[in-house]
């Protein structure tokens, strides 16, 4: 049976907020080239929408890490499934994530990427669920939306690999 999905953030709302964040990023990186690291697969829709709206030069790379099994509960295990193609030496890196939940994925990733000597490293997320944070040291530089502790899908986010393609952010009704 098809899942019933309640809309939490409409497509227009999400896009308007991404435009605001893009303007802020463009101001902050004035005179620089921003190296976006898209965290696959969830970050892909947000990365595209953000990148299109940036007015500073942009380069892009992709990384895939896993911290979840097929359900909705964190396994606590972070693994690099696909590494970056390019070195990070002297680059102004902006990590682009779909959602920060426990913070385990990002806490690990930031440590790994820092060792590759980027000029700077910042974090940009579409959604943040601060109530669920386990790794308190993860500081987010750009957040589009802070949301309550609910499992969300759409705009890149999945439930068992489904619903990434929804143009809005929704909650699966039980
Ligand atoms: P963290 O390591 O607990 O911060 O988990 C981050 C990753 O878990 C995200 O990149 C998502 O892939 C996944 N995740 C966390 N919360 C949700 C959710 O509400 N919906 C879909 N995926 C989620
Ligand atoms: Mg993800």
mmCIF file of N, CA and C in Angstrom, residues 55-153:
data_model
loop_
_atom_site.group_PDB
_atom_site.id
_atom_site.type_symbol
_atom_site.label_atom_id
_atom_site.label_comp_id
_atom_site.label_asym_id
_atom_site.label_seq_id
_atom_site.Cartn_x
_atom_site.Cartn_y
_atom_site.Cartn_z
ATOM 1 N N UNK A 55 26.583 33.068 -7.052
ATOM 2 C CA UNK A 55 27.121 34.032 -8.020
ATOM 3 C C UNK A 55 28.657 34.034 -8.019
ATOM 4 N N UNK A 56 29.272 33.287 -7.087
ATOM 5 C CA UNK A 56 30.736 33.144 -7.079
ATOM 6 C C UNK A 56 31.092 31.903 -7.914
ATOM 7 N N UNK A 57 32.368 31.782 -8.367
ATOM 8 C CA UNK A 57 32.755 30.570 -9.104
ATOM 9 C C UNK A 57 32.589 29.316 -8.237
ATOM 10 N N UNK A 58 32.151 28.237 -8.872
ATOM 11 C CA UNK A 58 31.846 26.992 -8.152
ATOM 12 C C UNK A 58 32.563 25.815 -8.800
ATOM 13 N N UNK A 59 33.151 24.943 -7.970
ATOM 14 C CA UNK A 59 33.570 23.630 -8.453
ATOM 15 C C UNK A 59 32.832 22.605 -7.593
ATOM 16 N N UNK A 60 32.697 21.412 -8.118
ATOM 17 C CA UNK A 60 31.833 20.409 -7.490
ATOM 18 C C UNK A 60 32.535 19.064 -7.360
ATOM 19 N N UNK A 61 32.321 18.413 -6.249
ATOM 20 C CA UNK A 61 32.766 17.021 -6.136
ATOM 21 C C UNK A 61 31.725 16.260 -5.311
ATOM 22 N N UNK A 62 31.819 14.956 -5.347
ATOM 23 C CA UNK A 62 30.803 14.114 -4.721
ATOM 24 C C UNK A 62 31.436 13.058 -3.830
ATOM 25 N N UNK A 63 30.735 12.780 -2.747
ATOM 26 C CA UNK A 63 31.211 11.762 -1.823
ATOM 27 C C UNK A 63 30.003 10.990 -1.311
ATOM 28 N N UNK A 64 30.195 9.716 -1.093
ATOM 29 C CA UNK A 64 29.094 8.932 -0.560
ATOM 30 C C UNK A 64 29.536 8.232 0.718
ATOM 31 N N UNK A 65 28.796 8.477 1.778
ATOM 32 C CA UNK A 65 29.101 7.835 3.052
ATOM 33 C C UNK A 65 27.819 7.168 3.549
ATOM 34 N N UNK A 66 27.983 6.132 4.342
ATOM 35 C CA UNK A 66 26.773 5.519 4.868
ATOM 36 C C UNK A 66 26.819 5.483 6.385
ATOM 37 N N UNK A 67 25.714 5.881 7.000
ATOM 38 C CA UNK A 67 25.646 5.803 8.461
ATOM 39 C C UNK A 67 24.363 5.104 8.884
ATOM 40 N N UNK A 68 23.578 4.731 7.902
ATOM 41 C CA UNK A 68 22.272 4.127 8.192
ATOM 42 C C UNK A 68 22.137 2.807 7.449
ATOM 43 N N UNK A 69 21.318 1.935 7.980
ATOM 44 C CA UNK A 69 20.926 0.738 7.265
ATOM 45 C C UNK A 69 19.755 1.105 6.379
ATOM 46 N N UNK A 70 18.839 0.204 6.196
ATOM 47 C CA UNK A 70 17.713 0.493 5.316
ATOM 48 C C UNK A 70 16.529 1.085 6.083
ATOM 49 N N UNK A 71 16.620 1.152 7.402
ATOM 50 C CA UNK A 71 15.486 1.658 8.182
ATOM 51 C C UNK A 71 15.658 3.109 8.567
ATOM 52 N N UNK A 72 15.149 3.478 9.730
ATOM 53 C CA UNK A 72 15.187 4.876 10.141
ATOM 54 C C UNK A 72 16.055 5.082 11.388
ATOM 55 N N UNK A 73 16.758 4.043 11.813
ATOM 56 C CA UNK A 73 17.559 4.142 13.036
ATOM 57 C C UNK A 73 19.048 4.122 12.699
ATOM 58 N N UNK A 74 19.797 5.080 13.260
ATOM 59 C CA UNK A 74 21.232 5.177 12.992
ATOM 60 C C UNK A 74 21.956 3.940 13.490
ATOM 61 N N UNK A 75 22.874 3.435 12.654
ATOM 62 C CA UNK A 75 23.677 2.285 13.080
ATOM 63 C C UNK A 75 24.898 2.765 13.848
ATOM 64 N N UNK A 76 25.227 4.067 13.710
ATOM 65 C CA UNK A 76 26.400 4.617 14.374
ATOM 66 C C UNK A 76 27.693 4.307 13.632
ATOM 67 N N UNK A 77 27.599 3.561 12.549
ATOM 68 C CA UNK A 77 28.777 3.195 11.774
ATOM 69 C C UNK A 77 28.855 4.069 10.526
ATOM 70 N N UNK A 78 29.994 4.759 10.334
ATOM 71 C CA UNK A 78 30.154 5.618 9.166
ATOM 72 C C UNK A 78 31.221 5.016 8.259
ATOM 73 N N UNK A 79 30.893 4.895 6.996
ATOM 74 C CA UNK A 79 31.805 4.249 6.050
ATOM 75 C C UNK A 79 31.866 5.084 4.775
ATOM 76 N N UNK A 80 33.075 5.301 4.204
ATOM 77 C CA UNK A 80 33.173 6.005 2.911
ATOM 78 C C UNK A 80 32.877 4.996 1.805
ATOM 79 N N UNK A 81 31.791 5.227 1.097
ATOM 80 C CA UNK A 81 31.369 4.322 0.026
ATOM 81 C C UNK A 81 31.982 4.780 -1.299
ATOM 82 N N UNK A 82 32.018 6.106 -1.501
ATOM 83 C CA UNK A 82 32.675 6.683 -2.687
ATOM 84 C C UNK A 82 33.443 7.920 -2.226
ATOM 85 N N UNK A 83 34.743 7.926 -2.521
ATOM 86 C CA UNK A 83 35.557 9.075 -2.095
ATOM 87 C C UNK A 83 35.538 10.161 -3.176
ATOM 88 N N UNK A 84 36.079 11.333 -2.818
ATOM 89 C CA UNK A 84 36.150 12.469 -3.749
ATOM 90 C C UNK A 84 37.065 12.138 -4.928
ATOM 91 N N UNK A 85 36.852 12.819 -6.060
ATOM 92 C CA UNK A 85 37.732 12.653 -7.221
ATOM 93 C C UNK A 85 38.943 13.571 -7.124
ATOM 94 N N UNK A 86 38.753 14.752 -6.517
ATOM 95 C CA UNK A 86 39.792 15.797 -6.510
ATOM 96 C C UNK A 86 40.401 15.963 -5.117
ATOM 97 N N UNK A 87 41.700 16.370 -5.069
ATOM 98 C CA UNK A 87 42.287 16.721 -3.766
ATOM 99 C C UNK A 87 41.681 18.016 -3.230
ATOM 100 N N UNK A 88 41.820 18.274 -1.936
ATOM 101 C CA UNK A 88 41.200 19.462 -1.322
ATOM 102 C C UNK A 88 42.201 20.566 -0.986
ATOM 103 N N UNK A 89 43.476 20.281 -1.195
ATOM 104 C CA UNK A 89 44.561 21.224 -0.896
ATOM 105 C C UNK A 89 44.217 22.654 -1.325
ATOM 106 N N UNK A 90 44.237 23.568 -0.370
ATOM 107 C CA UNK A 90 44.018 25.011 -0.614
ATOM 108 C C UNK A 90 42.631 25.388 -1.134
ATOM 109 N N UNK A 91 41.692 24.486 -1.088
ATOM 110 C CA UNK A 91 40.342 24.820 -1.577
ATOM 111 C C UNK A 91 39.455 25.309 -0.435
ATOM 112 N N UNK A 92 38.497 26.174 -0.799
ATOM 113 C CA UNK A 92 37.497 26.627 0.170
ATOM 114 C C UNK A 92 36.296 25.699 0.051
ATOM 115 N N UNK A 93 36.275 24.743 0.961
ATOM 116 C CA UNK A 93 35.327 23.639 0.884
ATOM 117 C C UNK A 93 34.014 23.966 1.600
ATOM 118 N N UNK A 94 32.918 23.673 0.918
ATOM 119 C CA UNK A 94 31.601 23.771 1.561
ATOM 120 C C UNK A 94 30.910 22.416 1.401
ATOM 121 N N UNK A 95 30.741 21.727 2.522
ATOM 122 C CA UNK A 95 30.068 20.423 2.516
ATOM 123 C C UNK A 95 28.570 20.669 2.425
ATOM 124 N N UNK A 96 27.900 19.980 1.504
ATOM 125 C CA UNK A 96 26.456 20.181 1.328
ATOM 126 C C UNK A 96 25.716 18.885 1.658
ATOM 127 N N UNK A 97 24.935 18.940 2.729
ATOM 128 C CA UNK A 97 24.234 17.755 3.251
ATOM 129 C C UNK A 97 22.724 17.945 3.159
ATOM 130 N N UNK A 98 22.016 16.855 3.136
ATOM 131 C CA UNK A 98 20.547 16.937 3.164
ATOM 132 C C UNK A 98 20.040 17.228 4.575
ATOM 133 N N UNK A 99 20.588 16.481 5.553
ATOM 134 C CA UNK A 99 20.062 16.621 6.923
ATOM 135 C C UNK A 99 21.133 16.254 7.945
ATOM 136 N N UNK A 100 21.153 16.968 9.036
ATOM 137 C CA UNK A 100 22.033 16.603 10.145
ATOM 138 C C UNK A 100 21.157 16.161 11.301
ATOM 139 N N UNK A 101 21.383 14.928 11.683
ATOM 140 C CA UNK A 101 20.530 14.257 12.646
ATOM 141 C C UNK A 101 21.360 14.037 13.920
ATOM 142 N N UNK A 102 21.951 12.873 14.090
ATOM 143 C CA UNK A 102 22.821 12.658 15.257
ATOM 144 C C UNK A 102 24.117 13.459 15.121
ATOM 145 N N UNK A 103 24.515 13.748 13.885
ATOM 146 C CA UNK A 103 25.768 14.456 13.625
ATOM 147 C C UNK A 103 26.948 13.508 13.466
ATOM 148 N N UNK A 104 26.704 12.213 13.571
ATOM 149 C CA UNK A 104 27.787 11.223 13.491
ATOM 150 C C UNK A 104 28.491 11.270 12.133
ATOM 151 N N UNK A 105 27.698 11.343 11.067
ATOM 152 C CA UNK A 105 28.262 11.328 9.715
ATOM 153 C C UNK A 105 29.196 12.518 9.527
ATOM 154 N N UNK A 106 28.718 13.693 9.894
ATOM 155 C CA UNK A 106 29.488 14.912 9.675
ATOM 156 C C UNK A 106 30.685 15.027 10.605
ATOM 157 N N UNK A 107 30.546 14.588 11.848
ATOM 158 C CA UNK A 107 31.657 14.647 12.799
ATOM 159 C C UNK A 107 32.831 13.854 12.229
ATOM 160 N N UNK A 108 32.525 12.707 11.687
ATOM 161 C CA UNK A 108 33.549 11.837 11.111
ATOM 162 C C UNK A 108 34.136 12.447 9.835
ATOM 163 N N UNK A 109 33.243 12.883 8.976
ATOM 164 C CA UNK A 109 33.640 13.406 7.670
ATOM 165 C C UNK A 109 34.516 14.649 7.777
ATOM 166 N N UNK A 110 34.138 15.551 8.663
ATOM 167 C CA UNK A 110 34.904 16.792 8.818
ATOM 168 C C UNK A 110 36.333 16.473 9.252
ATOM 169 N N UNK A 111 36.486 15.519 10.158
ATOM 170 C CA UNK A 111 37.827 15.121 10.596
ATOM 171 C C UNK A 111 38.639 14.557 9.431
ATOM 172 N N UNK A 112 38.025 13.728 8.628
ATOM 173 C CA UNK A 112 38.714 13.119 7.476
ATOM 174 C C UNK A 112 39.125 14.201 6.475
ATOM 175 N N UNK A 113 38.211 15.122 6.179
ATOM 176 C CA UNK A 113 38.461 16.127 5.139
ATOM 177 C C UNK A 113 39.463 17.191 5.598
ATOM 178 N N UNK A 114 39.472 17.502 6.879
ATOM 179 C CA UNK A 114 40.431 18.476 7.424
ATOM 180 C C UNK A 114 41.874 18.020 7.193
ATOM 181 N N UNK A 115 42.072 16.709 7.254
ATOM 182 C CA UNK A 115 43.422 16.163 7.076
ATOM 183 C C UNK A 115 43.938 16.322 5.652
ATOM 184 N N UNK A 116 43.057 16.730 4.728
ATOM 185 C CA UNK A 116 43.479 16.902 3.326
ATOM 186 C C UNK A 116 43.864 18.357 3.035
ATOM 187 N N UNK A 117 44.047 19.151 4.089
ATOM 188 C CA UNK A 117 44.520 20.534 4.003
ATOM 189 C C UNK A 117 43.731 21.501 3.116
ATOM 190 N N UNK A 118 42.430 21.574 3.281
ATOM 191 C CA UNK A 118 41.686 22.615 2.564
ATOM 192 C C UNK A 118 42.028 23.983 3.166
ATOM 193 N N UNK A 119 41.826 25.074 2.389
ATOM 194 C CA UNK A 119 42.054 26.423 2.920
ATOM 195 C C UNK A 119 41.028 26.704 4.018
ATOM 196 N N UNK A 120 39.799 26.247 3.794
ATOM 197 C CA UNK A 120 38.743 26.401 4.794
ATOM 198 C C UNK A 120 37.722 25.292 4.592
ATOM 199 N N UNK A 121 36.938 25.050 5.632
ATOM 200 C CA UNK A 121 35.908 24.022 5.516
ATOM 201 C C UNK A 121 34.678 24.472 6.298
ATOM 202 N N UNK A 122 33.544 24.517 5.594
ATOM 203 C CA UNK A 122 32.283 24.901 6.231
ATOM 204 C C UNK A 122 31.215 23.885 5.872
ATOM 205 N N UNK A 123 30.112 23.996 6.595
ATOM 206 C CA UNK A 123 29.037 23.022 6.451
ATOM 207 C C UNK A 123 27.708 23.712 6.166
ATOM 208 N N UNK A 124 27.025 23.205 5.155
ATOM 209 C CA UNK A 124 25.734 23.751 4.751
ATOM 210 C C UNK A 124 24.721 22.606 4.697
ATOM 211 N N UNK A 125 23.591 22.771 5.371
ATOM 212 C CA UNK A 125 22.601 21.693 5.359
ATOM 213 C C UNK A 125 21.204 22.217 5.011
ATOM 214 N N UNK A 126 20.458 21.385 4.334
ATOM 215 C CA UNK A 126 19.082 21.744 4.010
ATOM 216 C C UNK A 126 18.240 21.708 5.287
ATOM 217 N N UNK A 127 18.416 20.627 6.068
ATOM 218 C CA UNK A 127 17.618 20.452 7.283
ATOM 219 C C UNK A 127 18.510 20.135 8.480
ATOM 220 N N UNK A 128 18.063 20.581 9.632
ATOM 221 C CA UNK A 128 18.763 20.251 10.873
ATOM 222 C C UNK A 128 17.735 19.792 11.904
ATOM 223 N N UNK A 129 18.060 18.678 12.565
ATOM 224 C CA UNK A 129 17.214 18.172 13.659
ATOM 225 C C UNK A 129 18.041 18.240 14.936
ATOM 226 N N UNK A 130 18.220 19.431 15.520
ATOM 227 C CA UNK A 130 19.136 19.594 16.661
ATOM 228 C C UNK A 130 18.785 18.753 17.882
ATOM 229 N N UNK A 131 17.491 18.444 18.046
ATOM 230 C CA UNK A 131 17.062 17.632 19.207
ATOM 231 C C UNK A 131 17.724 16.264 19.237
ATOM 232 N N UNK A 132 18.149 15.803 18.045
ATOM 233 C CA UNK A 132 18.674 14.449 17.947
ATOM 234 C C UNK A 132 20.205 14.383 18.022
ATOM 235 N N UNK A 133 20.851 15.553 18.189
ATOM 236 C CA UNK A 133 22.306 15.600 18.105
ATOM 237 C C UNK A 133 22.992 14.795 19.200
ATOM 238 N N UNK A 134 23.909 13.926 18.777
ATOM 239 C CA UNK A 134 24.755 13.169 19.690
ATOM 240 C C UNK A 134 26.149 13.802 19.699
ATOM 241 N N UNK A 135 26.607 14.182 18.494
ATOM 242 C CA UNK A 135 27.931 14.814 18.345
ATOM 243 C C UNK A 135 27.756 16.333 18.413
ATOM 244 N N UNK A 136 27.857 16.855 19.632
ATOM 245 C CA UNK A 136 27.580 18.281 19.879
ATOM 246 C C UNK A 136 28.622 19.198 19.237
ATOM 247 N N UNK A 137 29.793 18.649 18.896
ATOM 248 C CA UNK A 137 30.867 19.502 18.354
ATOM 249 C C UNK A 137 30.635 19.910 16.899
ATOM 250 N N UNK A 138 29.657 19.294 16.235
ATOM 251 C CA UNK A 138 29.404 19.630 14.832
ATOM 252 C C UNK A 138 28.717 20.997 14.751
ATOM 253 N N UNK A 139 29.430 21.971 14.170
ATOM 254 C CA UNK A 139 28.796 23.290 14.048
ATOM 255 C C UNK A 139 28.406 23.531 12.598
ATOM 256 N N UNK A 140 27.164 23.947 12.429
ATOM 257 C CA UNK A 140 26.619 24.121 11.084
ATOM 258 C C UNK A 140 26.694 25.600 10.721
ATOM 259 N N UNK A 141 27.289 25.904 9.569
ATOM 260 C CA UNK A 141 27.451 27.301 9.152
ATOM 261 C C UNK A 141 26.214 27.838 8.445
ATOM 262 N N UNK A 142 25.548 27.000 7.662
ATOM 263 C CA UNK A 142 24.352 27.431 6.937
ATOM 264 C C UNK A 142 23.264 26.366 7.072
ATOM 265 N N UNK A 143 22.122 26.767 7.589
ATOM 266 C CA UNK A 143 20.986 25.841 7.738
ATOM 267 C C UNK A 143 19.779 26.444 7.041
ATOM 268 N N UNK A 144 19.153 25.705 6.145
ATOM 269 C CA UNK A 144 17.936 26.227 5.516
ATOM 270 C C UNK A 144 16.765 26.153 6.496
ATOM 271 N N UNK A 145 16.549 24.972 7.095
ATOM 272 C CA UNK A 145 15.417 24.807 8.010
ATOM 273 C C UNK A 145 15.797 23.948 9.211
ATOM 274 N N UNK A 146 15.363 24.397 10.383
ATOM 275 C CA UNK A 146 15.482 23.578 11.588
ATOM 276 C C UNK A 146 14.117 22.909 11.762
ATOM 277 N N UNK A 147 14.125 21.597 11.894
ATOM 278 C CA UNK A 147 12.844 20.865 11.970
ATOM 279 C C UNK A 147 12.753 20.041 13.256
ATOM 280 N N UNK A 148 11.525 19.702 13.658
ATOM 281 C CA UNK A 148 11.376 18.852 14.845
ATOM 282 C C UNK A 148 11.825 17.415 14.564
ATOM 283 N N UNK A 149 11.834 16.607 15.603
ATOM 284 C CA UNK A 149 12.295 15.227 15.498
ATOM 285 C C UNK A 149 11.246 14.339 14.817
ATOM 286 N N UNK A 150 11.189 14.454 13.498
ATOM 287 C CA UNK A 150 10.288 13.615 12.702
ATOM 288 C C UNK A 150 11.089 13.082 11.531
ATOM 289 N N UNK A 151 10.746 11.912 11.041
ATOM 290 C CA UNK A 151 11.458 11.340 9.903
ATOM 291 C C UNK A 151 10.883 11.904 8.614
ATOM 292 N N UNK A 152 11.724 12.606 7.867
ATOM 293 C CA UNK A 152 11.244 13.306 6.668
ATOM 294 C C UNK A 152 11.774 12.672 5.381
ATOM 295 N N UNK A 153 11.020 12.882 4.321
ATOM 296 C CA UNK A 153 11.413 12.387 2.990
ATOM 297 C C UNK A 153 11.225 13.502 1.960
#
